[in-house]
Tab-separated table of C-alpha atoms in Angstrom:
chain	number	residue	atom	x	y	z
G	1	UNK	CA	4.663	-57.845	-40.439
G	2	UNK	CA	3.574	-61.725	-41.696
G	3	UNK	CA	2.436	-61.246	-45.214
G	4	UNK	CA	-0.064	-64.345	-46.697
G	5	UNK	CA	1.029	-66.595	-49.054
G	6	UNK	CA	0.719	-64.835	-52.758
G	7	UNK	CA	-1.151	-67.452	-54.492
G	8	UNK	CA	-4.293	-67.474	-52.216
G	9	UNK	CA	-4.813	-63.396	-52.338
G	10	UNK	CA	-6.779	-61.711	-54.643
G	11	UNK	CA	-5.768	-58.988	-57.798
G	12	UNK	CA	-6.494	-55.800	-56.221
G	13	UNK	CA	-7.984	-53.589	-59.201
G	14	UNK	CA	-8.000	-50.064	-58.255
G	15	UNK	CA	-11.236	-48.165	-59.560
G	16	UNK	CA	-15.026	-49.563	-60.328
G	17	UNK	CA	-14.840	-47.465	-63.813
G	18	UNK	CA	-15.552	-49.378	-67.293
G	19	UNK	CA	-12.357	-50.877	-67.183
G	20	UNK	CA	-12.078	-51.791	-63.744
G	21	UNK	CA	-15.430	-53.619	-63.383
G	22	UNK	CA	-14.786	-55.308	-67.110
G	23	UNK	CA	-10.808	-56.583	-65.385
G	24	UNK	CA	-12.674	-58.135	-62.508
G	25	UNK	CA	-15.136	-59.823	-64.716
G	26	UNK	CA	-12.482	-61.370	-66.697
G	27	UNK	CA	-10.682	-62.225	-63.393
G	28	UNK	CA	-13.825	-63.831	-61.818
G	29	UNK	CA	-13.947	-65.929	-65.713
G	30	UNK	CA	-10.972	-67.190	-64.920
G	31	UNK	CA	-11.419	-68.654	-61.350
G	32	UNK	CA	-9.384	-65.629	-59.856
G	33	UNK	CA	-10.524	-63.509	-56.693
G	34	UNK	CA	-10.697	-59.845	-57.551
G	35	UNK	CA	-10.955	-57.119	-55.003
G	36	UNK	CA	-12.253	-53.660	-56.754
G	37	UNK	CA	-11.220	-50.584	-54.606
G	38	UNK	CA	-13.295	-47.635	-55.580
G	39	UNK	CA	-13.030	-44.096	-53.913
G	40	UNK	CA	-16.610	-43.100	-54.831
G	41	UNK	CA	-19.980	-44.077	-53.464
G	42	UNK	CA	-21.220	-46.055	-56.914
G	43	UNK	CA	-19.776	-47.643	-60.019
G	44	UNK	CA	-18.347	-45.171	-62.502
G	45	UNK	CA	-18.080	-42.688	-60.441
G	46	UNK	CA	-15.974	-40.624	-62.762
G	47	UNK	CA	-18.233	-41.188	-65.920
G	48	UNK	CA	-21.276	-39.906	-63.437
G	49	UNK	CA	-19.477	-36.398	-63.590
G	50	UNK	CA	-20.373	-36.211	-67.284
G	51	UNK	CA	-23.767	-38.038	-67.310
G	52	UNK	CA	-24.956	-35.094	-69.814
G	53	UNK	CA	-22.619	-35.878	-72.351
G	54	UNK	CA	-23.014	-38.469	-74.857
G	55	UNK	CA	-20.290	-40.888	-76.046
G	56	UNK	CA	-19.706	-41.251	-79.812
G	57	UNK	CA	-19.522	-45.158	-79.403
G	58	UNK	CA	-22.447	-47.463	-79.451
G	59	UNK	CA	-23.700	-49.680	-76.832
G	60	UNK	CA	-22.160	-52.383	-78.769
G	61	UNK	CA	-18.744	-50.817	-78.396
G	62	UNK	CA	-18.848	-50.057	-74.437
G	63	UNK	CA	-20.064	-53.091	-73.221
G	64	UNK	CA	-17.439	-55.946	-72.580
G	65	UNK	CA	-18.592	-59.665	-73.760
G	66	UNK	CA	-17.432	-61.413	-70.631
G	67	UNK	CA	-19.137	-58.999	-68.265
G	68	UNK	CA	-22.143	-59.585	-70.123
G	69	UNK	CA	-21.985	-63.256	-69.683
G	70	UNK	CA	-21.730	-62.718	-66.161
G	71	UNK	CA	-24.800	-60.294	-65.769
G	72	UNK	CA	-27.211	-62.444	-68.253
G	73	UNK	CA	-28.250	-64.565	-65.323
G	74	UNK	CA	-29.678	-61.648	-63.450
G	75	UNK	CA	-32.459	-60.899	-66.131
G	76	UNK	CA	-29.972	-57.708	-67.808
G	77	UNK	CA	-30.782	-56.919	-70.919
G	78	UNK	CA	-28.143	-55.417	-73.353
G	79	UNK	CA	-29.610	-51.763	-74.786
G	80	UNK	CA	-30.451	-51.339	-78.368
G	81	UNK	CA	-26.711	-52.165	-79.994
G	82	UNK	CA	-26.973	-49.110	-82.405
G	83	UNK	CA	-28.104	-46.408	-79.525
G	84	UNK	CA	-25.392	-44.139	-78.055
G	85	UNK	CA	-25.675	-43.738	-74.520
G	86	UNK	CA	-24.824	-41.136	-72.147
G	87	UNK	CA	-22.320	-41.271	-69.319
G	88	UNK	CA	-25.458	-41.231	-67.097
G	89	UNK	CA	-26.946	-44.045	-69.241
G	90	UNK	CA	-23.333	-46.021	-69.321
G	91	UNK	CA	-23.205	-45.702	-65.510
G	92	UNK	CA	-27.135	-46.521	-64.653
G	93	UNK	CA	-27.702	-49.592	-67.223
G	94	UNK	CA	-24.306	-51.111	-67.347
G	95	UNK	CA	-21.771	-50.390	-64.612
G	96	UNK	CA	-24.146	-50.284	-61.713
G	97	UNK	CA	-25.555	-53.592	-62.565
G	98	UNK	CA	-22.425	-55.178	-63.116
G	99	UNK	CA	-20.675	-53.807	-59.845
G	100	UNK	CA	-24.118	-55.180	-57.801
G	101	UNK	CA	-23.503	-58.760	-59.617
G	102	UNK	CA	-20.006	-58.563	-58.201
G	103	UNK	CA	-21.268	-57.877	-54.991
G	104	UNK	CA	-18.879	-58.025	-51.806
G	105	UNK	CA	-16.299	-57.912	-54.306
G	106	UNK	CA	-16.583	-54.394	-55.089
G	107	UNK	CA	-15.670	-51.992	-52.170
G	108	UNK	CA	-16.884	-48.506	-52.162
G	109	UNK	CA	-15.632	-45.424	-50.350
G	110	UNK	CA	-12.050	-46.622	-50.264
G	111	UNK	CA	-9.439	-44.503	-51.030
G	112	UNK	CA	-5.932	-46.281	-51.942
G	113	UNK	CA	-2.953	-44.116	-50.434
G	114	UNK	CA	-0.091	-46.362	-51.743
G	115	UNK	CA	0.740	-49.644	-53.189
G	116	UNK	CA	4.436	-51.656	-52.773
G	117	UNK	CA	5.935	-54.961	-52.048
G	118	UNK	CA	5.275	-56.385	-48.508
G	119	UNK	CA	8.734	-55.233	-46.911
G	120	UNK	CA	10.428	-53.521	-49.630
G	121	UNK	CA	10.510	-50.222	-50.733
G	122	UNK	CA	11.673	-49.009	-53.803
G	123	UNK	CA	15.152	-49.941	-53.568
G	124	UNK	CA	15.524	-53.516	-52.210
G	125	UNK	CA	15.855	-56.284	-54.789
G	126	UNK	CA	16.357	-59.190	-52.326
G	127	UNK	CA	13.653	-61.604	-52.956
G	128	UNK	CA	11.243	-58.862	-54.130
G	129	UNK	CA	8.983	-60.709	-56.596
G	130	UNK	CA	8.451	-63.328	-54.023
G	131	UNK	CA	6.816	-60.863	-51.957
G	132	UNK	CA	3.164	-59.691	-52.358
G	133	UNK	CA	1.911	-56.497	-53.013
G	134	UNK	CA	0.618	-54.502	-49.942
G	135	UNK	CA	-1.753	-52.011	-50.704
G	136	UNK	CA	-2.446	-49.162	-47.970
G	137	UNK	CA	-6.638	-47.563	-48.406
G	138	UNK	CA	-8.349	-44.711	-46.496
G	139	UNK	CA	-12.075	-45.673	-45.866
G	140	UNK	CA	-14.556	-42.928	-46.221
G	141	UNK	CA	-14.857	-42.662	-41.792
G	142	UNK	CA	-10.968	-42.191	-41.865
G	143	UNK	CA	-9.841	-45.762	-40.763
G	144	UNK	CA	-6.731	-47.166	-42.487
G	145	UNK	CA	-6.256	-50.767	-43.619
G	146	UNK	CA	-3.571	-52.588	-44.507
G	147	UNK	CA	-4.766	-55.256	-47.569
G	148	UNK	CA	-2.458	-57.557	-49.428
G	149	UNK	CA	-2.718	-58.859	-53.317
G	150	UNK	CA	-1.234	-61.439	-55.415
G	151	UNK	CA	-1.033	-58.546	-58.298
G	152	UNK	CA	-2.493	-54.933	-58.955
G	153	UNK	CA	-4.226	-53.381	-62.170
G	154	UNK	CA	-4.862	-49.874	-61.722
G	155	UNK	CA	-7.629	-49.038	-63.820
G	156	UNK	CA	-8.029	-45.687	-61.923
G	157	UNK	CA	-8.291	-43.386	-64.901
G	158	UNK	CA	-7.206	-39.800	-65.094
G	159	UNK	CA	-10.547	-37.961	-64.442
G	160	UNK	CA	-9.082	-36.258	-61.369
G	161	UNK	CA	-5.964	-34.936	-62.767
G	162	UNK	CA	-7.117	-32.633	-65.822
G	163	UNK	CA	-4.592	-30.536	-67.955
G	164	UNK	CA	-4.215	-26.934	-66.665
G	165	UNK	CA	-4.606	-24.106	-69.567
G	166	UNK	CA	-1.137	-22.749	-69.384
G	167	UNK	CA	0.268	-23.845	-72.631
G	168	UNK	CA	3.734	-25.122	-71.208
G	169	UNK	CA	1.844	-27.925	-69.230
G	170	UNK	CA	2.101	-25.927	-65.983
G	171	UNK	CA	-0.835	-23.951	-64.668
G	172	UNK	CA	-1.122	-20.168	-66.425
G	173	UNK	CA	0.305	-17.502	-64.088
G	174	UNK	CA	-3.305	-16.637	-62.285
G	175	UNK	CA	-5.088	-19.262	-63.499
G	176	UNK	CA	-5.526	-20.647	-59.735
G	177	UNK	CA	-6.543	-17.266	-58.932
G	178	UNK	CA	-9.119	-17.498	-61.517
G	179	UNK	CA	-10.938	-20.343	-60.463
G	180	UNK	CA	-14.280	-18.708	-59.886
G	181	UNK	CA	-14.707	-18.400	-63.442
G	182	UNK	CA	-12.915	-21.529	-65.039
G	183	UNK	CA	-14.220	-25.058	-65.074
G	184	UNK	CA	-12.046	-28.089	-66.733
G	185	UNK	CA	-15.104	-30.072	-67.613
G	186	UNK	CA	-17.702	-29.799	-70.127
G	187	UNK	CA	-20.784	-28.026	-68.505
G	188	UNK	CA	-24.045	-29.277	-68.043
G	189	UNK	CA	-26.416	-26.603	-69.904
G	190	UNK	CA	-29.647	-28.388	-68.907
G	191	UNK	CA	-28.776	-27.697	-65.209
G	192	UNK	CA	-30.393	-24.194	-64.647
G	193	UNK	CA	-27.489	-22.991	-62.623
G	194	UNK	CA	-25.139	-24.012	-64.630
G	195	UNK	CA	-27.003	-22.723	-67.921
G	196	UNK	CA	-27.533	-19.255	-66.072
G	197	UNK	CA	-23.660	-19.113	-65.488
G	198	UNK	CA	-22.864	-19.107	-69.477
G	199	UNK	CA	-26.377	-17.801	-70.964
G	200	UNK	CA	-25.873	-14.270	-72.869
G	201	UNK	CA	-21.755	-14.882	-71.821
G	202	UNK	CA	-18.244	-14.878	-73.647
G	203	UNK	CA	-16.801	-18.098	-72.824
G	204	UNK	CA	-13.114	-18.977	-74.024
G	205	UNK	CA	-13.102	-22.760	-74.795
G	206	UNK	CA	-9.231	-24.132	-74.458
G	207	UNK	CA	-8.676	-27.049	-76.265
G	208	UNK	CA	-8.886	-29.321	-79.676
G	209	UNK	CA	-10.275	-32.474	-78.632
G	210	UNK	CA	-13.579	-34.635	-78.491
G	211	UNK	CA	-14.761	-32.559	-75.289
G	212	UNK	CA	-13.679	-29.105	-76.617
G	213	UNK	CA	-15.956	-29.884	-79.824
G	214	UNK	CA	-18.837	-30.761	-77.152
G	215	UNK	CA	-18.564	-27.654	-75.132
G	216	UNK	CA	-18.680	-25.705	-78.368
G	217	UNK	CA	-21.706	-27.502	-79.719
G	218	UNK	CA	-23.431	-26.980	-76.310
G	219	UNK	CA	-22.702	-23.081	-76.542
G	220	UNK	CA	-23.962	-22.892	-79.842
G	221	UNK	CA	-27.529	-24.427	-78.863
G	222	UNK	CA	-27.412	-22.177	-76.202
G	223	UNK	CA	-26.814	-19.279	-78.668
G	224	UNK	CA	-29.662	-20.434	-80.283
G	225	UNK	CA	-32.420	-21.020	-77.757
G	226	UNK	CA	-34.276	-18.079	-76.153
G	227	UNK	CA	-32.944	-17.621	-72.954
G	228	UNK	CA	-29.108	-17.699	-74.620
G	229	UNK	CA	-29.402	-14.355	-76.411
G	230	UNK	CA	-25.855	-13.046	-76.529
G	231	UNK	CA	-23.962	-16.291	-76.055
G	232	UNK	CA	-20.622	-16.465	-77.561
G	233	UNK	CA	-17.648	-18.835	-77.270
G	234	UNK	CA	-14.137	-18.440	-78.479
G	235	UNK	CA	-12.378	-21.468	-79.178
G	236	UNK	CA	-8.580	-21.081	-78.859
G	237	UNK	CA	-6.373	-23.655	-80.442
G	238	UNK	CA	-2.618	-24.306	-79.379
G	239	UNK	CA	-1.914	-25.254	-83.155
G	240	UNK	CA	-3.069	-23.870	-86.581
G	241	UNK	CA	-6.105	-25.018	-88.177
G	242	UNK	CA	-5.874	-27.797	-90.841
G	243	UNK	CA	-8.074	-30.245	-92.781
G	244	UNK	CA	-8.013	-32.897	-89.708
G	245	UNK	CA	-8.789	-29.600	-87.278
G	246	UNK	CA	-12.574	-31.330	-86.821
G	247	UNK	CA	-12.132	-35.366	-86.991
G	248	UNK	CA	-13.491	-37.464	-90.028
G	249	UNK	CA	-15.939	-35.742	-91.006
G	250	UNK	CA	-18.612	-37.971	-92.677
G	251	UNK	CA	-15.999	-40.457	-93.781
G	252	UNK	CA	-15.541	-41.114	-90.139
G	253	UNK	CA	-16.103	-44.887	-89.129
G	254	UNK	CA	-17.266	-43.647	-85.611
G	255	UNK	CA	-19.824	-41.595	-87.203
G	256	UNK	CA	-20.890	-39.876	-84.096
G	257	UNK	CA	-17.606	-38.308	-83.234
G	258	UNK	CA	-17.576	-37.189	-87.347
G	259	UNK	CA	-20.874	-35.320	-86.309
G	260	UNK	CA	-19.608	-34.136	-83.508
G	261	UNK	CA	-16.523	-32.258	-85.231
G	262	UNK	CA	-18.787	-30.962	-87.839
G	263	UNK	CA	-21.298	-29.839	-85.263
G	264	UNK	CA	-18.082	-27.728	-83.769
G	265	UNK	CA	-17.498	-26.671	-87.154
G	266	UNK	CA	-20.798	-25.582	-87.474
G	267	UNK	CA	-20.513	-23.326	-84.388
G	268	UNK	CA	-17.939	-21.192	-85.946
G	269	UNK	CA	-18.896	-21.408	-89.030
G	270	UNK	CA	-22.380	-19.735	-88.047
G	271	UNK	CA	-21.143	-17.227	-85.806
G	272	UNK	CA	-21.634	-18.562	-82.650
G	273	UNK	CA	-17.828	-18.827	-81.465
G	274	UNK	CA	-14.865	-17.258	-82.866
G	275	UNK	CA	-11.586	-19.336	-83.380
G	276	UNK	CA	-8.128	-18.591	-82.097
G	277	UNK	CA	-4.836	-20.279	-83.756
G	278	UNK	CA	-1.532	-20.766	-82.260
G	279	UNK	CA	-2.094	-19.282	-78.609
G	280	UNK	CA	-0.710	-20.491	-75.695
G	281	UNK	CA	-1.697	-19.387	-72.759
G	282	UNK	CA	0.568	-17.846	-70.086
G	283	UNK	CA	-1.188	-15.610	-67.573
G	284	UNK	CA	-4.978	-14.629	-66.881
G	285	UNK	CA	-5.451	-10.778	-65.675
G	286	UNK	CA	-8.423	-9.309	-64.334
G	287	UNK	CA	-10.387	-6.801	-66.442
G	288	UNK	CA	-11.569	-3.806	-64.278
G	289	UNK	CA	-15.228	-5.459	-64.561
G	290	UNK	CA	-13.663	-8.686	-62.883
G	291	UNK	CA	-13.553	-10.757	-66.276
G	292	UNK	CA	-10.351	-12.662	-67.222
G	293	UNK	CA	-7.729	-11.304	-70.026
G	294	UNK	CA	-6.019	-14.310	-71.482
G	295	UNK	CA	-2.462	-13.595	-72.233
G	296	UNK	CA	-0.476	-15.701	-74.878
G	297	UNK	CA	3.209	-16.376	-74.422
G	298	UNK	CA	4.123	-14.114	-76.886
G	299	UNK	CA	2.499	-11.485	-75.129
G	300	UNK	CA	-0.764	-11.049	-77.027
G	301	UNK	CA	-3.845	-10.492	-75.001
G	302	UNK	CA	-7.187	-11.381	-76.357
G	303	UNK	CA	-10.810	-9.539	-75.416
G	304	UNK	CA	-12.288	-10.037	-71.610
G	305	UNK	CA	-14.072	-13.332	-71.299
G	306	UNK	CA	-16.872	-14.224	-68.628
G	307	UNK	CA	-15.748	-17.941	-68.383
G	308	UNK	CA	-13.126	-19.926	-69.361
G	309	UNK	CA	-13.381	-24.067	-70.287
G	310	UNK	CA	-10.046	-25.832	-70.098
G	311	UNK	CA	-10.263	-29.030	-71.533
G	312	UNK	CA	-6.667	-29.712	-72.595
G	313	UNK	CA	-6.745	-33.338	-71.650
G	314	UNK	CA	-5.810	-35.407	-68.585
G	315	UNK	CA	-2.745	-37.219	-67.115
G	316	UNK	CA	-2.371	-39.766	-64.729
G	317	UNK	CA	-1.743	-39.343	-61.023
G	318	UNK	CA	0.807	-41.805	-60.424
G	319	UNK	CA	1.612	-40.493	-56.510
G	320	UNK	CA	0.392	-43.532	-55.051
G	321	UNK	CA	2.446	-45.916	-56.936
G	322	UNK	CA	5.863	-44.244	-56.163
G	323	UNK	CA	7.544	-47.513	-54.456
G	324	UNK	CA	7.077	-49.316	-57.381
G	325	UNK	CA	9.321	-49.809	-60.545
G	326	UNK	CA	7.161	-48.761	-63.173
G	327	UNK	CA	8.624	-48.473	-67.205
G	328	UNK	CA	7.271	-45.288	-68.247
G	329	UNK	CA	7.671	-43.434	-71.568
G	330	UNK	CA	9.431	-40.142	-70.772
G	331	UNK	CA	6.820	-38.115	-72.714
G	332	UNK	CA	3.529	-40.064	-72.542
G	333	UNK	CA	3.622	-41.139	-68.985
G	334	UNK	CA	2.484	-44.877	-70.609
G	335	UNK	CA	3.748	-48.217	-70.345
G	336	UNK	CA	7.066	-47.743	-72.353
G	337	UNK	CA	6.181	-51.050	-74.417
G	338	UNK	CA	2.436	-49.385	-75.218
G	339	UNK	CA	4.108	-45.549	-76.036
G	340	UNK	CA	5.126	-46.143	-79.480
G	341	UNK	CA	1.843	-47.388	-80.378
G	342	UNK	CA	-0.503	-44.633	-78.860
G	343	UNK	CA	1.552	-41.860	-79.572
G	344	UNK	CA	-0.738	-38.851	-80.669
G	345	UNK	CA	1.335	-37.300	-83.204
G	346	UNK	CA	1.234	-40.630	-85.070
G	347	UNK	CA	-1.564	-42.437	-83.935
G	348	UNK	CA	-5.889	-41.954	-83.903
G	349	UNK	CA	-8.262	-44.389	-82.200
G	350	UNK	CA	-8.342	-46.459	-85.292
G	351	UNK	CA	-4.553	-46.974	-85.992
G	352	UNK	CA	-3.687	-47.976	-82.654
G	353	UNK	CA	-2.261	-51.593	-82.914
G	354	UNK	CA	-4.215	-54.347	-80.645
G	355	UNK	CA	-2.170	-54.747	-77.301
G	356	UNK	CA	-2.245	-56.899	-74.325
G	357	UNK	CA	-0.185	-58.117	-71.339
G	358	UNK	CA	3.094	-57.918	-73.106
G	359	UNK	CA	2.815	-53.932	-73.995
G	360	UNK	CA	1.299	-53.539	-70.587
G	361	UNK	CA	4.058	-54.807	-68.222
G	362	UNK	CA	6.765	-53.265	-66.320
G	363	UNK	CA	9.839	-54.004	-64.609
G	364	UNK	CA	7.493	-54.443	-61.095
G	365	UNK	CA	6.113	-57.685	-62.444
G	366	UNK	CA	2.415	-58.224	-61.357
G	367	UNK	CA	1.237	-54.627	-61.825
G	368	UNK	CA	-0.848	-52.982	-64.792
G	369	UNK	CA	-1.803	-49.601	-65.817
G	370	UNK	CA	-4.972	-50.547	-67.848
G	371	UNK	CA	-7.777	-48.466	-69.279
G	372	UNK	CA	-7.681	-44.720	-69.871
G	373	UNK	CA	-4.496	-44.448	-67.302
G	374	UNK	CA	-2.652	-47.015	-69.384
G	375	UNK	CA	-2.395	-44.238	-72.593
G	376	UNK	CA	-0.919	-41.506	-69.680
G	377	UNK	CA	-1.424	-38.253	-71.581
G	378	UNK	CA	-2.747	-39.878	-74.828
G	379	UNK	CA	-6.214	-38.694	-75.995
G	380	UNK	CA	-6.660	-41.681	-78.353
G	381	UNK	CA	-8.292	-44.300	-75.915
G	382	UNK	CA	-11.460	-46.148	-76.796
G	383	UNK	CA	-13.230	-48.342	-74.038
G	384	UNK	CA	-12.639	-51.499	-76.550
G	385	UNK	CA	-9.290	-51.415	-76.149
G	386	UNK	CA	-9.549	-51.532	-72.375
G	387	UNK	CA	-11.794	-54.438	-72.090
G	388	UNK	CA	-9.228	-56.124	-74.633
G	389	UNK	CA	-6.258	-55.178	-72.010
G	390	UNK	CA	-8.089	-56.733	-69.283
G	391	UNK	CA	-8.523	-59.949	-71.219
G	392	UNK	CA	-5.299	-60.424	-71.824
G	393	UNK	CA	-4.269	-59.716	-68.429
G	394	UNK	CA	-6.384	-62.098	-66.473
G	395	UNK	CA	-5.417	-64.552	-69.021
G	396	UNK	CA	-1.720	-64.177	-68.016
G	397	UNK	CA	-2.483	-64.171	-63.995
G	398	UNK	CA	-4.288	-67.369	-64.919
G	399	UNK	CA	-1.303	-68.823	-66.412
G	400	UNK	CA	-2.850	-68.968	-69.958
G	401	UNK	CA	0.176	-67.298	-71.674
G	402	UNK	CA	-1.242	-68.134	-75.144
G	403	UNK	CA	-4.764	-66.671	-74.560
G	404	UNK	CA	-2.873	-63.865	-73.181
G	405	UNK	CA	-0.819	-63.064	-76.455
G	406	UNK	CA	-3.506	-63.692	-78.678
G	407	UNK	CA	-5.231	-60.419	-78.801
G	408	UNK	CA	-7.420	-59.973	-81.848
G	409	UNK	CA	-9.492	-56.501	-81.744
G	410	UNK	CA	-10.499	-54.369	-84.636
G	411	UNK	CA	-11.021	-50.632	-83.881
G	412	UNK	CA	-12.923	-48.403	-86.220
G	413	UNK	CA	-10.924	-45.442	-87.890
G	414	UNK	CA	-11.169	-41.971	-87.005
G	415	UNK	CA	-10.029	-38.857	-86.436
G	416	UNK	CA	-8.226	-37.707	-83.599
G	417	UNK	CA	-10.521	-38.785	-80.585
G	418	UNK	CA	-10.141	-38.627	-76.732
G	419	UNK	CA	-13.327	-40.311	-75.165
G	420	UNK	CA	-16.662	-39.359	-74.598
G	421	UNK	CA	-17.863	-36.345	-76.641
G	422	UNK	CA	-21.187	-36.613	-78.617
G	423	UNK	CA	-23.644	-33.497	-78.168
G	424	UNK	CA	-27.103	-34.267	-76.633
G	425	UNK	CA	-28.826	-34.481	-79.806
G	426	UNK	CA	-32.170	-36.771	-80.129
G	427	UNK	CA	-31.105	-37.374	-83.904
G	428	UNK	CA	-27.650	-38.341	-82.935
G	429	UNK	CA	-27.838	-41.764	-82.769
G	430	UNK	CA	-29.145	-41.724	-86.701
G	431	UNK	CA	-25.793	-39.758	-88.021
G	432	UNK	CA	-24.069	-42.650	-88.330
G	433	UNK	CA	-6.113	-33.144	-77.195
G	434	UNK	CA	-3.151	-33.474	-77.664
G	435	UNK	CA	-0.378	-31.194	-78.577
G	436	UNK	CA	0.318	-30.397	-82.481
G	437	UNK	CA	2.449	-27.833	-84.057
G	438	UNK	CA	1.656	-24.251	-83.352
G	439	UNK	CA	0.690	-21.965	-86.091
G	440	UNK	CA	1.017	-17.971	-86.343
G	441	UNK	CA	-1.465	-16.571	-83.876
G	442	UNK	CA	-4.636	-15.130	-85.451
G	443	UNK	CA	-8.191	-14.669	-84.742
G	444	UNK	CA	-10.566	-15.356	-87.499
G	445	UNK	CA	-14.178	-16.587	-88.406
G	446	UNK	CA	-13.329	-20.028	-90.218
G	447	UNK	CA	-15.251	-21.419	-93.087
G	448	UNK	CA	-13.212	-24.520	-94.042
G	449	UNK	CA	-14.648	-27.432	-96.184
G	450	UNK	CA	-15.595	-30.724	-95.401
G	451	UNK	CA	-12.778	-32.009	-93.051
G	452	UNK	CA	-10.708	-34.694	-94.527
G	453	UNK	CA	-9.970	-38.161	-93.055
G	454	UNK	CA	-6.704	-37.770	-90.665
G	455	UNK	CA	-4.979	-40.313	-88.985
G	456	UNK	CA	-3.105	-38.179	-86.496
G	457	UNK	CA	-3.608	-35.290	-84.565
């Protein structure tokens, strides 16, 4: 196999989501050639799967300036900067137009199956850095192809690998067998079929982040509707309650995230959900009527539920990168230079120090994990962070070290946050999950005061 000269090759970008497309825009702006590989059939495939969920960031915070510059000649008009897009808005009004302007530099229906150095497996040292990357892909029709790249930017995210319900990080016993009653995504209760699944039912929500807040708020709205009488949520937290449980409230610099936490609190205060704290799921059992009984690690069993929504975060899929020499933190599975800055035990979105190519580099020169995937299992990622990451990396690949190391980004301070989550309230735009310690297991109706500001999980 004769590999081409490295400098003549494109930079392969994995994933046509927000960060991947921004990376392509920055590479184009730097005079480099990107090749974006997307497994789905359209831009923002993962984002489209939560099209019904509204972000807690405004349009001004989820579009990249260099991407905007690329879009401008097409007549694209940036949406109202103060508005809050849904996932569907983000995909249709920004991501797809950006993919369209990038044209043939974005390929859809392409699944990446492996990345290595040409002629060098993980073990071989000799002349390693001089070899281009070799990327194996499979097309939608089953055809396999080998591509070469001067560098690889992995922006594939973590959406396809959600965390399980089990408190140990492994699926609870019986979790797979109970899959007919479990979902790992915030359900779209505007879809009549989905709505019928939860209306009048008792649903457990496992998780403590933005997605769990959203699910609780949606279930509360359903319970208050004419067709939702009898709908009840059971909010299961692995940790105890504290002032920071609901985020930053009215003091949050991301007002929509603060509103989201307050909506989750209201769902419990108003009796539409019960909170169970200090509960770490160990097993799912079936009641005689087919409903599910959650059993904790301490042997405690909860009352049967009809459905379970598991929102315990996500984790990176590193399987196709196994032949590369990655430097990853042993806990978060994030780059070792980045991990201390994003540890959810210490940081919220707003306390993550701006970072770029230096923190994202690996022992394998020329490969970068960016966007949500760069955060590993940490839930504190914001789109603005990803845009700054790829700006720095593109500058480094273009040989502009000064620009690469000049990282300038001011993030809003907020409580615990993990991505999209604002409930779909038409008035929301006017409003201005991680681990944690475990409390004593208890079931209660909670009525804590206005949540205090928090800089950690």
